[in-house]
Tab-separated table of C-alpha atoms and ligand atoms in Angstrom:
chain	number	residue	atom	x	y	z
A	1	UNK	CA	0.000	0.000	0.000
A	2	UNK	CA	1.202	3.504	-1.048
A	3	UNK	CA	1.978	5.881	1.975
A	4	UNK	CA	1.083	9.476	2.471
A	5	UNK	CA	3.737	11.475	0.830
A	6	UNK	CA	4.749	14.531	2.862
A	7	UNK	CA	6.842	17.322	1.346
A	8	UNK	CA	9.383	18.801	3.704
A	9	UNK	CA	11.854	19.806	0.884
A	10	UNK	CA	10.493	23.475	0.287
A	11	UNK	CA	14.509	24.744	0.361
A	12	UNK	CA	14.229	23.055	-2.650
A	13	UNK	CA	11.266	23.915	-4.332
A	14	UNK	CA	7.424	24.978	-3.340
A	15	UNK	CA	3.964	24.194	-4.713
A	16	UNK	CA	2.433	26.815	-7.325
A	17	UNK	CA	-0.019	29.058	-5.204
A	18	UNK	CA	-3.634	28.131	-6.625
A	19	UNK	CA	-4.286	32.086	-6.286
A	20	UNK	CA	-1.064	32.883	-8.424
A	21	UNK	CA	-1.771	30.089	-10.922
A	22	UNK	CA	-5.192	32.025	-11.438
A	23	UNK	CA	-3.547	35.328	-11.953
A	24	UNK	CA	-1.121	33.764	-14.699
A	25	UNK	CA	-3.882	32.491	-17.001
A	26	UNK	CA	-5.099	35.241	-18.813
A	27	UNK	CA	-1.290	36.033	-20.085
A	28	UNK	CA	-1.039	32.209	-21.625
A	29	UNK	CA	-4.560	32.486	-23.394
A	30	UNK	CA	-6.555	36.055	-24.700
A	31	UNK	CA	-3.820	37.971	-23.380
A	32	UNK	CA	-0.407	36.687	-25.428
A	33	UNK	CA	0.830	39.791	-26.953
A	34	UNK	CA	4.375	40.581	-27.120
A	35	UNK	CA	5.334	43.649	-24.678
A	36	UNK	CA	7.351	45.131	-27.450
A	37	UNK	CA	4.904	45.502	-29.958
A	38	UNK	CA	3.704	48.365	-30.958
A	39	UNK	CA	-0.455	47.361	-31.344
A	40	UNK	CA	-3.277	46.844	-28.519
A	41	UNK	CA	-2.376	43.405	-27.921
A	42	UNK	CA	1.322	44.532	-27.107
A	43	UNK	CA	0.321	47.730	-24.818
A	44	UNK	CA	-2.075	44.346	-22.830
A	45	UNK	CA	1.468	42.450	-22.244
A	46	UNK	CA	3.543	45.639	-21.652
A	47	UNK	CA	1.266	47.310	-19.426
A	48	UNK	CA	1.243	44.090	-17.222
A	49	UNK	CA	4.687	43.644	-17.674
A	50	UNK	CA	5.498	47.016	-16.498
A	51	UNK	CA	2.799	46.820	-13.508
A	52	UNK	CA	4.590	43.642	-11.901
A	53	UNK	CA	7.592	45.942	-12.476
A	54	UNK	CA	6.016	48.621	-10.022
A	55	UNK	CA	4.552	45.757	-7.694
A	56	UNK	CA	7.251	44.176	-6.802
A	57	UNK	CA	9.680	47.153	-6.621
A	58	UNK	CA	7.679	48.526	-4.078
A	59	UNK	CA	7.582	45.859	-2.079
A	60	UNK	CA	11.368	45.511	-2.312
A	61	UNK	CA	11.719	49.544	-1.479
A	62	UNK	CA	13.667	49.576	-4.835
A	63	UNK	CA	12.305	51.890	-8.138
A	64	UNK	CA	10.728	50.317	-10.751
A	65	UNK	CA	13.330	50.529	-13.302
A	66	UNK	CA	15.884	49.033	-11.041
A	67	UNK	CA	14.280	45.627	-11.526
A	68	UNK	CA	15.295	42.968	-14.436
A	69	UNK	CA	13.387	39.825	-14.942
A	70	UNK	CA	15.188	37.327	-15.712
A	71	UNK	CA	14.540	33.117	-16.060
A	72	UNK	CA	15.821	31.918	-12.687
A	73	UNK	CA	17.604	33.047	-9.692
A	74	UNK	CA	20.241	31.217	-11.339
A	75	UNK	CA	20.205	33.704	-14.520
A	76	UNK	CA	20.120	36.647	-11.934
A	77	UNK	CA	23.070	35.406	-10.287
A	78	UNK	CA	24.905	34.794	-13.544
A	79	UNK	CA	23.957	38.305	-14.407
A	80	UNK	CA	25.225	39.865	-11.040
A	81	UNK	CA	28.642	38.244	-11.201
A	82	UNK	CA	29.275	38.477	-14.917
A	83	UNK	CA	27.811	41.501	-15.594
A	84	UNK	CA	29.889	43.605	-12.857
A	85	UNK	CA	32.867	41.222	-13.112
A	86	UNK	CA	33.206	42.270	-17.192
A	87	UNK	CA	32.073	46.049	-16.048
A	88	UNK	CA	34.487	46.846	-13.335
A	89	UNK	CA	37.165	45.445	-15.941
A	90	UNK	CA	36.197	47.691	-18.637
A	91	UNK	CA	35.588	50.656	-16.423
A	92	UNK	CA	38.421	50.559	-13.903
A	93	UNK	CA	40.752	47.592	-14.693
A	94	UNK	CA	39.326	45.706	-11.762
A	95	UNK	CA	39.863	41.939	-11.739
A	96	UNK	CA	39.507	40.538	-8.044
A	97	UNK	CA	36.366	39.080	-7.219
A	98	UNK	CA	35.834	38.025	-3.450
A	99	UNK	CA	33.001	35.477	-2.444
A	100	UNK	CA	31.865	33.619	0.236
A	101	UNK	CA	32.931	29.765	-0.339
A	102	UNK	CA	29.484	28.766	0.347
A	103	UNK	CA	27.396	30.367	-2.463
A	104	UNK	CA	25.297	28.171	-4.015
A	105	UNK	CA	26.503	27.135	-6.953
A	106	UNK	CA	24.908	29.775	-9.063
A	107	UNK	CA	27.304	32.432	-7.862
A	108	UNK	CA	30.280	29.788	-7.351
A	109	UNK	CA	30.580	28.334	-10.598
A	110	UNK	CA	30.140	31.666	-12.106
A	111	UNK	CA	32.597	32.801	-10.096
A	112	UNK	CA	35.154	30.023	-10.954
A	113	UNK	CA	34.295	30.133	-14.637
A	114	UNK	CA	35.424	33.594	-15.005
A	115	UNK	CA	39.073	32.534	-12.898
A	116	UNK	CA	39.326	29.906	-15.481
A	117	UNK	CA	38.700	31.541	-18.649
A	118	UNK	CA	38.820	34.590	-18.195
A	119	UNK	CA	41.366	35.593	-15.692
A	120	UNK	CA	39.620	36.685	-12.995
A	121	UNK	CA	41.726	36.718	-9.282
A	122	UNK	CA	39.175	34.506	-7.489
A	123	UNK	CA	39.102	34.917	-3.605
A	124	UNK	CA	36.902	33.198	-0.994
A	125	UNK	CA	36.048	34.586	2.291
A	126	UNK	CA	36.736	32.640	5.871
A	127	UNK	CA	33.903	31.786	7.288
A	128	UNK	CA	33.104	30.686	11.095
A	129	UNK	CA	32.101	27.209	12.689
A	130	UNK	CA	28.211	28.141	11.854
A	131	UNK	CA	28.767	29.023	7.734
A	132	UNK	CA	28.311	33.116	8.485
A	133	UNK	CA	30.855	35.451	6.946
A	134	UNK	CA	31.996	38.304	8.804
A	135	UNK	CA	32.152	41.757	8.176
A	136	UNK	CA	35.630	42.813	9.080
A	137	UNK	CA	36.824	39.362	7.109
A	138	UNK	CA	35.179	41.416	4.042
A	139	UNK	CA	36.675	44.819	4.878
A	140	UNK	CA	40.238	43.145	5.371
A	141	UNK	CA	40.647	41.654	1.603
A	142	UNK	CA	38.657	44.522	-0.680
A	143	UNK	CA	41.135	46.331	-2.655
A	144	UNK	CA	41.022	49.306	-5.165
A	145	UNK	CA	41.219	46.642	-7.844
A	146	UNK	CA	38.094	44.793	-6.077
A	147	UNK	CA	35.250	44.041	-9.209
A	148	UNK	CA	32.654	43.008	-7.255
A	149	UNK	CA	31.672	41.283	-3.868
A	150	UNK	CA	28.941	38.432	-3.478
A	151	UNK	CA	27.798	37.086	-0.028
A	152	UNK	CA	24.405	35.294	0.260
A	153	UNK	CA	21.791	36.064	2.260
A	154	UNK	CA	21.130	32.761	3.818
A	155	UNK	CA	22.669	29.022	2.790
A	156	UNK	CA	20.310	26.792	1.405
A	157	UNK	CA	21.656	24.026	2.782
A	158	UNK	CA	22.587	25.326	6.568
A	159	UNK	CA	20.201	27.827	6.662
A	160	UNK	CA	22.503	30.653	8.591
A	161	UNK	CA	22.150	34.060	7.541
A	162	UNK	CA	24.814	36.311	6.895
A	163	UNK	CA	25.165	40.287	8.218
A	164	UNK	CA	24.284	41.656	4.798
A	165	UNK	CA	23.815	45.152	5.758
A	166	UNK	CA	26.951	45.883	7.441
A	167	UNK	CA	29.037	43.922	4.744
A	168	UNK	CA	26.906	46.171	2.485
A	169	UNK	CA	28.460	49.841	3.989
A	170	UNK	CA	31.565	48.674	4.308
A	171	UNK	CA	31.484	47.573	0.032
A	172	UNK	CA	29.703	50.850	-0.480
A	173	UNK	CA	32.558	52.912	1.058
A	174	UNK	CA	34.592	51.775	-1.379
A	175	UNK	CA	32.392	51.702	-3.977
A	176	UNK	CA	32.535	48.229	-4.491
A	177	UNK	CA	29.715	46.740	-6.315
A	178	UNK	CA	28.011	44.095	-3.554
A	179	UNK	CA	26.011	41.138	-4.737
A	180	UNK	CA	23.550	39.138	-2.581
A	181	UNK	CA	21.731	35.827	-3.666
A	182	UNK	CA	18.402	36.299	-1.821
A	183	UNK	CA	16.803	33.302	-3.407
A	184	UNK	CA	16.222	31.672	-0.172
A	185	UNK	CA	15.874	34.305	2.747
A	186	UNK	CA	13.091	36.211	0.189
A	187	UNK	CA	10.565	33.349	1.169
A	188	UNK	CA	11.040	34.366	4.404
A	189	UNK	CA	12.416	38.046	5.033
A	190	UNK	CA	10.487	41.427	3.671
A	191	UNK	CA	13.542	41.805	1.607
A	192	UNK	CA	14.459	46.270	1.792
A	193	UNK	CA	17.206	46.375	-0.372
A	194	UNK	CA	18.026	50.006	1.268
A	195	UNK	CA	18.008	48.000	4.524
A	196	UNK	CA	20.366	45.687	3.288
A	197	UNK	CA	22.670	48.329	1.859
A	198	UNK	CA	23.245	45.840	-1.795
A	199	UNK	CA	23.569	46.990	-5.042
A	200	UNK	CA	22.596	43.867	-6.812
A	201	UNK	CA	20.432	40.922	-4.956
A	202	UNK	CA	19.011	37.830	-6.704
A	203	UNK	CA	15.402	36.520	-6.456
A	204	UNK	CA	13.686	33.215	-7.864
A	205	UNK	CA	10.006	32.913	-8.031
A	206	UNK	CA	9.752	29.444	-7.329
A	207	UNK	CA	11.016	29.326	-3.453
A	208	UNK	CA	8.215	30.948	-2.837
A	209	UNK	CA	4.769	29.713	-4.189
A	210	UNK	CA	5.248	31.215	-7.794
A	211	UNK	CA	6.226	29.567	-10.570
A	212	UNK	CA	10.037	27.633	-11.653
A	213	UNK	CA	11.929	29.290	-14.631
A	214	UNK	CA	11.622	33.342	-13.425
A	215	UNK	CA	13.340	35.526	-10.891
A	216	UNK	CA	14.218	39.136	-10.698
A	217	UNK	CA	17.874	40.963	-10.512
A	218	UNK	CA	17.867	44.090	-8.166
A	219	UNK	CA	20.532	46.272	-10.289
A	220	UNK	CA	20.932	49.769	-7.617
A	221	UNK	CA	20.744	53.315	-10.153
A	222	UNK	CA	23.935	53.957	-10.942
A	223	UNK	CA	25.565	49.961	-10.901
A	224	UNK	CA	26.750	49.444	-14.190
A	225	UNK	CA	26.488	45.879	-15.569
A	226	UNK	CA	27.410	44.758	-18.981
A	227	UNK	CA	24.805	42.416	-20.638
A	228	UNK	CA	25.366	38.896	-20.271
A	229	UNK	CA	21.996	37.672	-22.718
A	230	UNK	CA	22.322	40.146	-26.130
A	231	UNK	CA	20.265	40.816	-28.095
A	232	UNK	CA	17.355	43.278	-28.029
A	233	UNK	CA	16.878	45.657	-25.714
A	234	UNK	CA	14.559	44.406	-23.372
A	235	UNK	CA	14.928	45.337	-19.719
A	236	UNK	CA	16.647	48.063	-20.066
A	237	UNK	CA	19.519	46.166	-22.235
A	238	UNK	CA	20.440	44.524	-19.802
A	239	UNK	CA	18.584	40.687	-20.615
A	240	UNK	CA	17.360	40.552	-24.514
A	241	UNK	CA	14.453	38.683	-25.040
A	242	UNK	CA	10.952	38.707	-25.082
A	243	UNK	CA	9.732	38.787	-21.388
A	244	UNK	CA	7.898	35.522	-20.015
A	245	UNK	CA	4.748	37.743	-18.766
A	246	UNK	CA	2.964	34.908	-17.318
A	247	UNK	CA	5.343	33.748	-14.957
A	248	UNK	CA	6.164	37.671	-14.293
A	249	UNK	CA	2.981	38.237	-13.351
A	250	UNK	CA	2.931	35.018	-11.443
A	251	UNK	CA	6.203	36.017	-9.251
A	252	UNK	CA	4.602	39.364	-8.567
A	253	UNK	CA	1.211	37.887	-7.445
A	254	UNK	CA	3.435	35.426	-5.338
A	255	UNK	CA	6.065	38.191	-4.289
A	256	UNK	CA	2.653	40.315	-2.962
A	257	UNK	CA	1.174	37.344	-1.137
A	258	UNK	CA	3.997	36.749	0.675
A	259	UNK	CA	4.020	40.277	1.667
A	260	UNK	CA	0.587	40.374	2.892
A	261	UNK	CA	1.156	37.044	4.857
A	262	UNK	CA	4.207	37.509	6.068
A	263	UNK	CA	4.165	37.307	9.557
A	264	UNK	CA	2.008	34.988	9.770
A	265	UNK	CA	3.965	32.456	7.476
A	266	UNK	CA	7.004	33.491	9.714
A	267	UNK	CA	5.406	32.384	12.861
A	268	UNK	CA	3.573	28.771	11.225
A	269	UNK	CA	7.185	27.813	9.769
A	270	UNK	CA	9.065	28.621	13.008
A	271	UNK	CA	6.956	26.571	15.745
A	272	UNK	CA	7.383	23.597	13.128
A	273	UNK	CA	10.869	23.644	12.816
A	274	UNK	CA	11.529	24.236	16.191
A	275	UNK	CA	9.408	21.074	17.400
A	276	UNK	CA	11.414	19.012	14.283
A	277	UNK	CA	15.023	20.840	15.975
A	278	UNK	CA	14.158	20.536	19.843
A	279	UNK	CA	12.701	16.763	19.430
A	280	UNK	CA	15.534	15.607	16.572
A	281	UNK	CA	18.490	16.720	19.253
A	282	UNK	CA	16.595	15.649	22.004
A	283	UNK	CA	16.061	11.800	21.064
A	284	UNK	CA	18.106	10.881	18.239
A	285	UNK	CA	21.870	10.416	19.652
A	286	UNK	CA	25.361	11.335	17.994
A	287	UNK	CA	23.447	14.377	16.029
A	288	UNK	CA	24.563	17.395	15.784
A	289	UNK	CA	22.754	20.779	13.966
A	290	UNK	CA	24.590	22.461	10.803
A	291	UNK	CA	24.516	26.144	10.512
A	292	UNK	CA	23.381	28.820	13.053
A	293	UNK	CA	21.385	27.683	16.037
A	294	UNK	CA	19.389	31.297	15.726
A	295	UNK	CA	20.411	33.294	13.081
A	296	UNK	CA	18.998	30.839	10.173
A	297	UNK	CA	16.155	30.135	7.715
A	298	UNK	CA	12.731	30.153	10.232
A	299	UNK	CA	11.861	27.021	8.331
A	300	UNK	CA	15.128	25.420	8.477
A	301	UNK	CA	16.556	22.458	10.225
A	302	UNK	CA	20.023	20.642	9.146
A	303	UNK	CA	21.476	18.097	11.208
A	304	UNK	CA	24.793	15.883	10.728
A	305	UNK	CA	24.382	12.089	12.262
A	306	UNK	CA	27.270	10.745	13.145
A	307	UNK	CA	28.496	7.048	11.335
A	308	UNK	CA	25.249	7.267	8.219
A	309	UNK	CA	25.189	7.444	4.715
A	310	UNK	CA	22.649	10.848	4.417
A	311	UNK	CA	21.595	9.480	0.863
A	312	UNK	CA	20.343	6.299	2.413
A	313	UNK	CA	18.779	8.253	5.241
A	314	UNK	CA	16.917	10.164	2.590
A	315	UNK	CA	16.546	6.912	0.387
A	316	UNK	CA	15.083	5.368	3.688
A	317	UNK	CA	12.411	8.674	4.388
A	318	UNK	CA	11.449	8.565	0.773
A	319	UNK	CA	10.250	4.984	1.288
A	320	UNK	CA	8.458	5.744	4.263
A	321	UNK	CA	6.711	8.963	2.714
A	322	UNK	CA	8.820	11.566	3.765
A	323	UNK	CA	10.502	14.053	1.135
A	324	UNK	CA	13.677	15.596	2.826
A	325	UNK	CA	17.353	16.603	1.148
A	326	UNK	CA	20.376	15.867	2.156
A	327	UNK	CA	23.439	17.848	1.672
A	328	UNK	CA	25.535	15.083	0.095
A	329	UNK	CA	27.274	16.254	-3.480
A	330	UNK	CA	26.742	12.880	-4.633
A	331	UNK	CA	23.999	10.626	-5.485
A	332	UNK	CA	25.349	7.300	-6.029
A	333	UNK	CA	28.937	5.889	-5.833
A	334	UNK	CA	31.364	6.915	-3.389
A	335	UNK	CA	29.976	9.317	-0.861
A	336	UNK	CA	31.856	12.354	-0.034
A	337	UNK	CA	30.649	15.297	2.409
A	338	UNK	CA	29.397	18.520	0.341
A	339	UNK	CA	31.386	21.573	-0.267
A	340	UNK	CA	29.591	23.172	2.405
A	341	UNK	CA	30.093	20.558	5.062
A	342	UNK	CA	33.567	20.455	4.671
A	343	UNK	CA	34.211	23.848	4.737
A	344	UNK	CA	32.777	23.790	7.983
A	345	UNK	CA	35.315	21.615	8.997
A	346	UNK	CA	33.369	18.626	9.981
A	347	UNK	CA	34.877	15.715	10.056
A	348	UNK	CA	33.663	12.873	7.091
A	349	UNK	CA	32.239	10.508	10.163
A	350	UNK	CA	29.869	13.416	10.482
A	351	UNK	CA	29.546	15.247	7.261
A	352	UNK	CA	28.574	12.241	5.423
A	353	UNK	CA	25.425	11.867	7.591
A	354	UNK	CA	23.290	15.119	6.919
A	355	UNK	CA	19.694	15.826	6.629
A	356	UNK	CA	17.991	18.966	5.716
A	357	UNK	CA	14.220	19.184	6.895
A	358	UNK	CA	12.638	22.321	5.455
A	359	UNK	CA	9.128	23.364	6.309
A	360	UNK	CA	6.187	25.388	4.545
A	361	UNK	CA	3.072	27.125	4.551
A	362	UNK	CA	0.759	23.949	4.632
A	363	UNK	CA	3.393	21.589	6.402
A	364	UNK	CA	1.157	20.799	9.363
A	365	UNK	CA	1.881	19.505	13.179
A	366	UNK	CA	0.672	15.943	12.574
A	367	UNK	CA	3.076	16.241	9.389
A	368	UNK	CA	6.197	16.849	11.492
A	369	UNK	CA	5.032	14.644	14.207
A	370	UNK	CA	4.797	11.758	11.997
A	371	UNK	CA	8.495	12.389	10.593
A	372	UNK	CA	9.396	12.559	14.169
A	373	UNK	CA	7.922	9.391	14.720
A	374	UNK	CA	10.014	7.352	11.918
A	375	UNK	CA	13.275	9.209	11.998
A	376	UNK	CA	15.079	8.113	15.243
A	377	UNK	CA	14.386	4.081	14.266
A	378	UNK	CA	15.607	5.004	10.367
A	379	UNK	CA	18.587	6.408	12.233
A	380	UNK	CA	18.887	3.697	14.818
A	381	UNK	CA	18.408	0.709	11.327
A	382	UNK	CA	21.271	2.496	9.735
A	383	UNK	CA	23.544	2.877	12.380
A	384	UNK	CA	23.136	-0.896	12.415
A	385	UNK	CA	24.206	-1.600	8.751
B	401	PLP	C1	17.328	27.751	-5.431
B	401	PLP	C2	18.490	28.658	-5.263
B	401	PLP	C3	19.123	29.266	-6.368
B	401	PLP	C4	18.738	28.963	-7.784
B	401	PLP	O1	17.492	29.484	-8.122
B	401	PLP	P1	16.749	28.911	-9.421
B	401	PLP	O2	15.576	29.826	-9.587
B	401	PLP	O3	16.365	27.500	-9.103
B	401	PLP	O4	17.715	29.007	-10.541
B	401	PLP	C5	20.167	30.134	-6.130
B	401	PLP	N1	20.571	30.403	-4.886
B	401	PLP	C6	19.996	29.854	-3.804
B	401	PLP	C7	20.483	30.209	-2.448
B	401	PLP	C8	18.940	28.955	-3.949
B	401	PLP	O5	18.384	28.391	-2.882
């Protein structure tokens, strides 16, 4: 007999909002038009186009013309990196780009990619024993020559959320562009990106209720970015082609939702994860949690257990109904600890075993309490093995 699935993978990915689905299906059907063209159908797409614009600016405290849709917060990040990376070379003969070593690999690989080919000075920021960067870590290695800084807002796979704002004033000082990837903490922060003191921040739709394949770039008046899609000039030159207005208008109706419900969605998430944290450390033993005890994700829990494999821990939820992640790099073979893991210098014995538990809007208490009920004896099975 097939058991209940539950879903406690939203760090991953959420359900489409039934209320945002609504909103996009007028733009797949009567209302198709192209926002460049010049005709009635056209001014339909642009003047929707151009009101998510103004929607979701103001709820980031940015101006409308400082927002760029792009396909992904992957594409946004690419955008961020690339973009300032190639300007700050032009502009000022800048060539040092300094990162966190725990971006997701949006920023990382982007990062790498333009060490390798194109002879960028790649350097990665020390971080402490809970994954957080600090800010006089940052203000120690910027140089004149510095093209562009990117710290994220919160891991996705320890949850812990880095001082943004004050490694924010000390970039702007310099005037060093600073990049944050907000994909995750935008699900759960009201994201002011004069609060946060960034010039470019990153944004997928899909981490929180709205639709996969669309995020947003923040790009701050005055940061200058050269184009990494050309082509036409759509959004503002800065990302040709012809704008996905469905899933805009999607992210916006999800982006305003969020708003509205904020609080609310804060406080459901938290009291889950805390009863999954409290109980998991309380009965399992040899467990210990990854990232920042109180500075992380609200519906975030990561744990290590010492002496498992975390992909047959997942393997063994899966089987039982539950949906979880782990944050092992590998998904068959020869199990090594991720990236992330090791740089917080856990040892393999631990990093091999980790679990990431990650709650949502309609994860309920019986939900959690029946993953609570099957994890410890999963635990206990494997340990066994
Ligand atoms: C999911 C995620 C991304 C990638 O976003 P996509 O929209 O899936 O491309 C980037 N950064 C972080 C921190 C994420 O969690």
């Amino acid at each position: 007999m097939l058991k209940e699935k539950i879903y406690l993978d939203y760090a991953a990915t959420t359900p489409l909002d039934t209320g945002v689905l609504e909103s996009m299906l007028p733009y797949f059907t009567e209302n198709f038009g192209n926002p460049s063209s010049i005709h009635r159908f056209g001014q339909h797409a642009e003047a929707a186009l151009e009101s998510s614009r103004r929607k979701i600016a103001s709820i980031l405290q940015a101006k409308p013309h400082e927002i760029i849709f792009t396909a992904c917060g992957s594409e946004s990040d690419n955008l961020a990196l690339r973009g300032a990376a190639f300007s700050a070379r032009k502009l000022r003969n800048a060539n040092h780009i300094l990162i966190s070593p725990i971006e997701h690999h949006a920023v990382l690989h982007t990062a790498q990619q333009l060490a390798a080919l194109h002879n960028f000075e790649l350097e990665t920021l020390p971080i402490d024993s809970y994954g957080a960067v600090q800010p006089k870590d940052v203000a120690a290695r910027l140089r004149p020559d510095t093209a562009v800084v990117s710290v994220m807002h919160a891991n996705n796979e320890i949850g812990t959320i880095n001082p943004i704002s004050e490694i924010g004033s000390i970039c702007r000082e310099l005037g060093i562009p600073f990049h944050t990837d907000a994909v995750q903490s935008a699900a759960h922060y009201p994201i002011d990106v004069n609060a946060l003191n960034v010039d470019l921040l990153a944004i997928g739709a899909h981490k929180f209720y709205g639709p996969k394949g669309v995020g947003l770039l923040y790009i701050r008046e005055g940061t200058l970015l050269e184009s990494s899609l050309t082509g036409g000039s759509q959004e503002f030159g800065l990302r040709a082609g012809t704008q996905n207005i469905p899933y805009i208008v999607g992210m916006a109706e999800a982006l305003a939702q969020l708003h509205n419900e904020h609080d609310q969605r804060k406080n459901h998430v938290t009291a889950l994860r805390d009863q999954i944290t409290s109980k998991v450390l309380e009965i399992i033993p040899d467990v210990k949690l990854t990232g920042h005890p109180l500075k992380r994700l609200p519906n975030h829990a990561s744990f290590v257990f010492k002496g498992i494999d975390g992909n047959n821990l997942i393997m063994m939820l899966d089987v039982e109904g539950f949906a979880c992640s782990s944050g092992s790099a590998c998904k068959t073979g020869n199990p090594e600890p991720s990236e992330v893991l090791n740089s917080l210098g856990l040892q393999p014995t631990w990093g091999l075993g980790s679990l990431r538990v990650t709650v949502g809007k309609s994860t309920s208490l019986e939900d959690v309490n029946a993953f609570l009920a099957v994890l410890p004896e999963i635990v206990t099975k494997l340990r066994k093995l």
